[in-house]
Amino acid sequence: MSKRNLALIGATIVSIIYGVTFTIAKDVMPLYIDAYGFILLRVGGSVLLFWLVWFLMPKEKIALTDFPRIIAAAFFGVAFNMLTFFKGLSLTSPISAAVIMVSTPMIVLTLSALIMKERMQKRMVSGIILGLIGTAFLILYGKSIGSATNAGLGNFLVLVNAISYGFYLIIVKKLMDKYNAFTFVKWIYLFGFIMVLPFGWSQFQTVNWNLVPMDICWKIGFVVVFSTFLTYLLNLLSMKELKPTTVAVFIYLQPLFATIFAISLGKDELSLVKIGSAVLIFVGVYLVTQKKSVQ
């Protein structure tokens, strides 16, 4: 199997994990732990995992001139990204949050054209539009899971998170072209942890762990190990072979998998509209990820 196909599989796995995460994270917060406290736990656990894995990997030195880019990636890809996303998710519904995230490919496509002078092909634009139509149908006809306490503010914060993540994909691409992922991701998360510490420490301290059920502890572990550690690694490895716009378009799959997971829990139902939306989303992803002559 080619490296490109492996990268596409990795990006798909990331979308599946994120699609499941919308519901799992919503089960944890804000009932057992508030959004910022959960982020501190998520980033702190991931810092430990990334540094432990780094000790087993070949060592590579980072140029001092690249640390400003690493700090910027930590801000847009970890701190600001997660603070706005988890706070937004705590206020809105999982499917609504997942669907709003599909604005990221449009943002990345625009940023890539402006910053990286990346050429926008008609095929890619068509794929993004098809995916956007599919996800629009999902949000119009899909049920919400659980209660949304302040959906307007929550949806806005998730949109801000999508813009932040778009900047992160552009910033981190140059690091990927220069270093192994394990070389700099540990620094991204360390700086990100320092940035979220002032926001999350007080909420983390208030958690009464004696009242947290075991199934919630497992869900917290899932978010730390799979939704953070594994997904960030897979995304970075995918970007070795794919453009930021290609990686971003896989976000279209998140509301699809979020809906499938909700249906499997009996909290949503399947309909012809959702099946049609799924087809449009997959066709859109196919058009964007097809390689012509040069990636």
PDB file of C-alpha atoms in Angstrom, residues 97-249:
ATOM      1  CA  ALA A  97     -20.764  20.964  16.904  1.00  0.00           C
ATOM      2  CA  ALA A  98     -19.619  18.260  14.471  1.00  0.00           C
ATOM      3  CA  VAL A  99     -21.417  19.877  11.560  1.00  0.00           C
ATOM      4  CA  ILE A 100     -20.064  23.364  12.301  1.00  0.00           C
ATOM      5  CA  MET A 101     -16.556  21.900  12.137  1.00  0.00           C
ATOM      6  CA  VAL A 102     -17.045  21.316   8.402  1.00  0.00           C
ATOM      7  CA  SER A 103     -16.337  24.991   7.828  1.00  0.00           C
ATOM      8  CA  THR A 104     -12.652  24.151   8.425  1.00  0.00           C
ATOM      9  CA  PRO A 105     -11.916  22.913   4.849  1.00  0.00           C
ATOM     10  CA  MET A 106     -13.255  26.174   3.415  1.00  0.00           C
ATOM     11  CA  ILE A 107     -11.104  28.113   5.885  1.00  0.00           C
ATOM     12  CA  VAL A 108      -7.995  26.039   5.124  1.00  0.00           C
ATOM     13  CA  LEU A 109      -8.591  26.297   1.380  1.00  0.00           C
ATOM     14  CA  THR A 110      -8.771  30.084   1.647  1.00  0.00           C
ATOM     15  CA  LEU A 111      -5.742  30.325   3.966  1.00  0.00           C
ATOM     16  CA  SER A 112      -3.741  28.003   1.714  1.00  0.00           C
ATOM     17  CA  ALA A 113      -4.511  30.168  -1.290  1.00  0.00           C
ATOM     18  CA  LEU A 114      -3.570  33.352   0.571  1.00  0.00           C
ATOM     19  CA  ILE A 115      -0.587  32.164   2.634  1.00  0.00           C
ATOM     20  CA  MET A 116       0.852  29.197   0.748  1.00  0.00           C
ATOM     21  CA  LYS A 117      -0.246  30.360  -2.724  1.00  0.00           C
ATOM     22  CA  GLU A 118      -1.836  26.950  -3.203  1.00  0.00           C
ATOM     23  CA  ARG A 119      -3.798  26.653  -6.421  1.00  0.00           C
ATOM     24  CA  MET A 120      -7.496  25.838  -6.034  1.00  0.00           C
ATOM     25  CA  GLN A 121      -8.560  23.178  -8.539  1.00  0.00           C
ATOM     26  CA  LYS A 122     -12.163  22.990  -9.736  1.00  0.00           C
ATOM     27  CA  ARG A 123     -12.367  19.350  -8.655  1.00  0.00           C
ATOM     28  CA  MET A 124     -11.366  20.265  -5.099  1.00  0.00           C
ATOM     29  CA  VAL A 125     -13.808  23.170  -4.887  1.00  0.00           C
ATOM     30  CA  SER A 126     -16.599  20.917  -6.219  1.00  0.00           C
ATOM     31  CA  GLY A 127     -15.813  18.273  -3.591  1.00  0.00           C
ATOM     32  CA  ILE A 128     -15.923  20.816  -0.777  1.00  0.00           C
ATOM     33  CA  ILE A 129     -19.265  22.192  -1.985  1.00  0.00           C
ATOM     34  CA  LEU A 130     -20.768  18.688  -2.184  1.00  0.00           C
ATOM     35  CA  GLY A 131     -19.546  17.897   1.320  1.00  0.00           C
ATOM     36  CA  LEU A 132     -20.961  21.179   2.595  1.00  0.00           C
ATOM     37  CA  ILE A 133     -24.364  20.387   1.067  1.00  0.00           C
ATOM     38  CA  GLY A 134     -24.324  16.931   2.661  1.00  0.00           C
ATOM     39  CA  THR A 135     -23.517  18.282   6.111  1.00  0.00           C
ATOM     40  CA  ALA A 136     -26.123  21.051   5.749  1.00  0.00           C
ATOM     41  CA  PHE A 137     -28.773  18.353   5.268  1.00  0.00           C
ATOM     42  CA  LEU A 138     -27.483  16.578   8.372  1.00  0.00           C
ATOM     43  CA  ILE A 139     -27.851  19.635  10.573  1.00  0.00           C
ATOM     44  CA  LEU A 140     -31.294  20.467   9.155  1.00  0.00           C
ATOM     45  CA  TYR A 141     -32.731  16.977   9.605  1.00  0.00           C
ATOM     46  CA  GLY A 142     -30.588  15.328  12.304  1.00  0.00           C
ATOM     47  CA  LYS A 143     -31.645  15.117  15.915  1.00  0.00           C
ATOM     48  CA  SER A 144     -29.548  16.657  18.662  1.00  0.00           C
ATOM     49  CA  ILE A 145     -28.171  14.472  21.435  1.00  0.00           C
ATOM     50  CA  GLY A 146     -28.778  15.662  24.986  1.00  0.00           C
ATOM     51  CA  SER A 147     -29.526  19.237  25.985  1.00  0.00           C
ATOM     52  CA  ALA A 148     -28.001  22.404  24.600  1.00  0.00           C
ATOM     53  CA  THR A 149     -27.808  25.045  27.355  1.00  0.00           C
ATOM     54  CA  ASN A 150     -26.705  27.953  25.137  1.00  0.00           C
ATOM     55  CA  ALA A 151     -26.548  26.696  21.564  1.00  0.00           C
ATOM     56  CA  GLY A 152     -25.923  30.117  19.982  1.00  0.00           C
ATOM     57  CA  LEU A 153     -22.772  30.860  21.984  1.00  0.00           C
ATOM     58  CA  GLY A 154     -21.689  27.218  21.822  1.00  0.00           C
ATOM     59  CA  ASN A 155     -21.968  27.096  18.031  1.00  0.00           C
ATOM     60  CA  PHE A 156     -20.044  30.375  17.722  1.00  0.00           C
ATOM     61  CA  LEU A 157     -17.205  29.048  19.886  1.00  0.00           C
ATOM     62  CA  VAL A 158     -17.033  25.839  17.829  1.00  0.00           C
ATOM     63  CA  LEU A 159     -16.781  27.982  14.676  1.00  0.00           C
ATOM     64  CA  VAL A 160     -13.934  30.000  16.243  1.00  0.00           C
ATOM     65  CA  ASN A 161     -12.260  26.677  17.039  1.00  0.00           C
ATOM     66  CA  ALA A 162     -12.594  25.641  13.380  1.00  0.00           C
ATOM     67  CA  ILE A 163     -10.850  28.839  12.262  1.00  0.00           C
ATOM     68  CA  SER A 164      -8.094  28.264  14.834  1.00  0.00           C
ATOM     69  CA  TYR A 165      -7.604  24.684  13.634  1.00  0.00           C
ATOM     70  CA  GLY A 166      -7.364  25.944  10.048  1.00  0.00           C
ATOM     71  CA  PHE A 167      -4.478  28.232  11.030  1.00  0.00           C
ATOM     72  CA  TYR A 168      -2.834  25.304  12.867  1.00  0.00           C
ATOM     73  CA  LEU A 169      -2.889  23.058   9.780  1.00  0.00           C
ATOM     74  CA  ILE A 170      -1.185  25.770   7.730  1.00  0.00           C
ATOM     75  CA  ILE A 171       1.428  26.560  10.411  1.00  0.00           C
ATOM     76  CA  VAL A 172       2.364  22.954  11.197  1.00  0.00           C
ATOM     77  CA  LYS A 173       2.807  21.910   7.544  1.00  0.00           C
ATOM     78  CA  LYS A 174       6.245  23.554   7.315  1.00  0.00           C
ATOM     79  CA  LEU A 175       7.351  21.776  10.490  1.00  0.00           C
ATOM     80  CA  MET A 176       6.211  18.461   9.015  1.00  0.00           C
ATOM     81  CA  ASP A 177       8.285  19.091   5.895  1.00  0.00           C
ATOM     82  CA  LYS A 178      11.383  19.660   8.035  1.00  0.00           C
ATOM     83  CA  TYR A 179      11.164  17.347  11.076  1.00  0.00           C
ATOM     84  CA  ASN A 180       9.847  14.011  12.263  1.00  0.00           C
ATOM     85  CA  ALA A 181       6.455  14.438  13.970  1.00  0.00           C
ATOM     86  CA  PHE A 182       7.737  13.123  17.309  1.00  0.00           C
ATOM     87  CA  THR A 183      10.478  15.761  17.294  1.00  0.00           C
ATOM     88  CA  PHE A 184       8.199  18.768  17.690  1.00  0.00           C
ATOM     89  CA  VAL A 185       4.746  17.547  18.765  1.00  0.00           C
ATOM     90  CA  LYS A 186       5.961  17.093  22.350  1.00  0.00           C
ATOM     91  CA  TRP A 187       6.966  20.769  22.374  1.00  0.00           C
ATOM     92  CA  ILE A 188       3.631  21.834  20.868  1.00  0.00           C
ATOM     93  CA  TYR A 189       1.793  20.083  23.679  1.00  0.00           C
ATOM     94  CA  LEU A 190       4.164  21.287  26.404  1.00  0.00           C
ATOM     95  CA  PHE A 191       3.690  24.921  25.360  1.00  0.00           C
ATOM     96  CA  GLY A 192      -0.041  24.247  24.927  1.00  0.00           C
ATOM     97  CA  PHE A 193      -0.233  22.856  28.468  1.00  0.00           C
ATOM     98  CA  ILE A 194       1.423  26.003  29.861  1.00  0.00           C
ATOM     99  CA  MET A 195      -1.120  28.126  27.957  1.00  0.00           C
ATOM    100  CA  VAL A 196      -4.221  26.253  29.215  1.00  0.00           C
ATOM    101  CA  LEU A 197      -2.988  25.896  32.819  1.00  0.00           C
ATOM    102  CA  PRO A 198      -4.280  29.310  34.007  1.00  0.00           C
ATOM    103  CA  PHE A 199      -7.740  28.584  32.541  1.00  0.00           C
ATOM    104  CA  GLY A 200      -8.199  24.994  33.678  1.00  0.00           C
ATOM    105  CA  TRP A 201      -6.478  24.682  37.060  1.00  0.00           C
ATOM    106  CA  SER A 202      -9.305  26.033  39.224  1.00  0.00           C
ATOM    107  CA  GLN A 203     -11.918  23.850  37.482  1.00  0.00           C
ATOM    108  CA  PHE A 204      -9.675  20.796  37.705  1.00  0.00           C
ATOM    109  CA  GLN A 205      -9.218  21.327  41.445  1.00  0.00           C
ATOM    110  CA  THR A 206     -12.972  21.338  42.068  1.00  0.00           C
ATOM    111  CA  VAL A 207     -13.521  17.846  40.617  1.00  0.00           C
ATOM    112  CA  ASN A 208     -14.682  15.353  43.254  1.00  0.00           C
ATOM    113  CA  TRP A 209     -13.158  12.151  41.871  1.00  0.00           C
ATOM    114  CA  ASN A 210     -15.037  10.042  44.448  1.00  0.00           C
ATOM    115  CA  LEU A 211     -18.278  10.933  42.667  1.00  0.00           C
ATOM    116  CA  VAL A 212     -16.995  10.201  39.139  1.00  0.00           C
ATOM    117  CA  PRO A 213     -18.310   6.803  37.935  1.00  0.00           C
ATOM    118  CA  MET A 214     -15.890   4.299  36.408  1.00  0.00           C
ATOM    119  CA  ASP A 215     -17.485   4.533  32.957  1.00  0.00           C
ATOM    120  CA  ILE A 216     -16.847   8.301  32.972  1.00  0.00           C
ATOM    121  CA  CYS A 217     -13.199   7.653  33.915  1.00  0.00           C
ATOM    122  CA  TRP A 218     -12.909   5.344  30.895  1.00  0.00           C
ATOM    123  CA  LYS A 219     -14.417   8.046  28.687  1.00  0.00           C
ATOM    124  CA  ILE A 220     -11.903  10.583  30.005  1.00  0.00           C
ATOM    125  CA  GLY A 221      -9.133   8.084  29.225  1.00  0.00           C
ATOM    126  CA  PHE A 222     -10.517   7.618  25.706  1.00  0.00           C
ATOM    127  CA  VAL A 223     -10.412  11.382  25.074  1.00  0.00           C
ATOM    128  CA  VAL A 224      -6.811  11.635  26.330  1.00  0.00           C
ATOM    129  CA  VAL A 225      -5.348   8.570  24.598  1.00  0.00           C
ATOM    130  CA  PHE A 226      -7.381   8.261  21.410  1.00  0.00           C
ATOM    131  CA  SER A 227      -9.030  11.643  20.772  1.00  0.00           C
ATOM    132  CA  THR A 228      -5.854  13.601  21.539  1.00  0.00           C
ATOM    133  CA  PHE A 229      -2.632  11.576  21.509  1.00  0.00           C
ATOM    134  CA  LEU A 230      -3.478   9.185  18.661  1.00  0.00           C
ATOM    135  CA  THR A 231      -5.438  11.600  16.481  1.00  0.00           C
ATOM    136  CA  TYR A 232      -2.779  14.319  16.581  1.00  0.00           C
ATOM    137  CA  LEU A 233      -0.106  11.821  15.625  1.00  0.00           C
ATOM    138  CA  LEU A 234      -2.184  10.376  12.777  1.00  0.00           C
ATOM    139  CA  ASN A 235      -3.000  13.879  11.513  1.00  0.00           C
ATOM    140  CA  LEU A 236       0.659  14.886  11.531  1.00  0.00           C
ATOM    141  CA  LEU A 237       1.732  11.678   9.802  1.00  0.00           C
ATOM    142  CA  SER A 238      -1.021  12.159   7.213  1.00  0.00           C
ATOM    143  CA  MET A 239       0.265  15.650   6.487  1.00  0.00           C
ATOM    144  CA  LYS A 240       3.603  14.161   5.479  1.00  0.00           C
ATOM    145  CA  GLU A 241       1.861  12.911   2.322  1.00  0.00           C
ATOM    146  CA  LEU A 242      -1.178  15.186   1.996  1.00  0.00           C
ATOM    147  CA  LYS A 243      -1.848  18.899   1.627  1.00  0.00           C
ATOM    148  CA  PRO A 244      -3.489  20.772   4.516  1.00  0.00           C
ATOM    149  CA  THR A 245      -6.629  21.202   2.378  1.00  0.00           C
ATOM    150  CA  THR A 246      -6.837  17.435   1.848  1.00  0.00           C
ATOM    151  CA  VAL A 247      -6.436  16.693   5.571  1.00  0.00           C
ATOM    152  CA  ALA A 248      -9.006  19.351   6.446  1.00  0.00           C
ATOM    153  CA  VAL A 249     -11.692  17.935   4.138  1.00  0.00           C
TER     154      VAL A 249
END
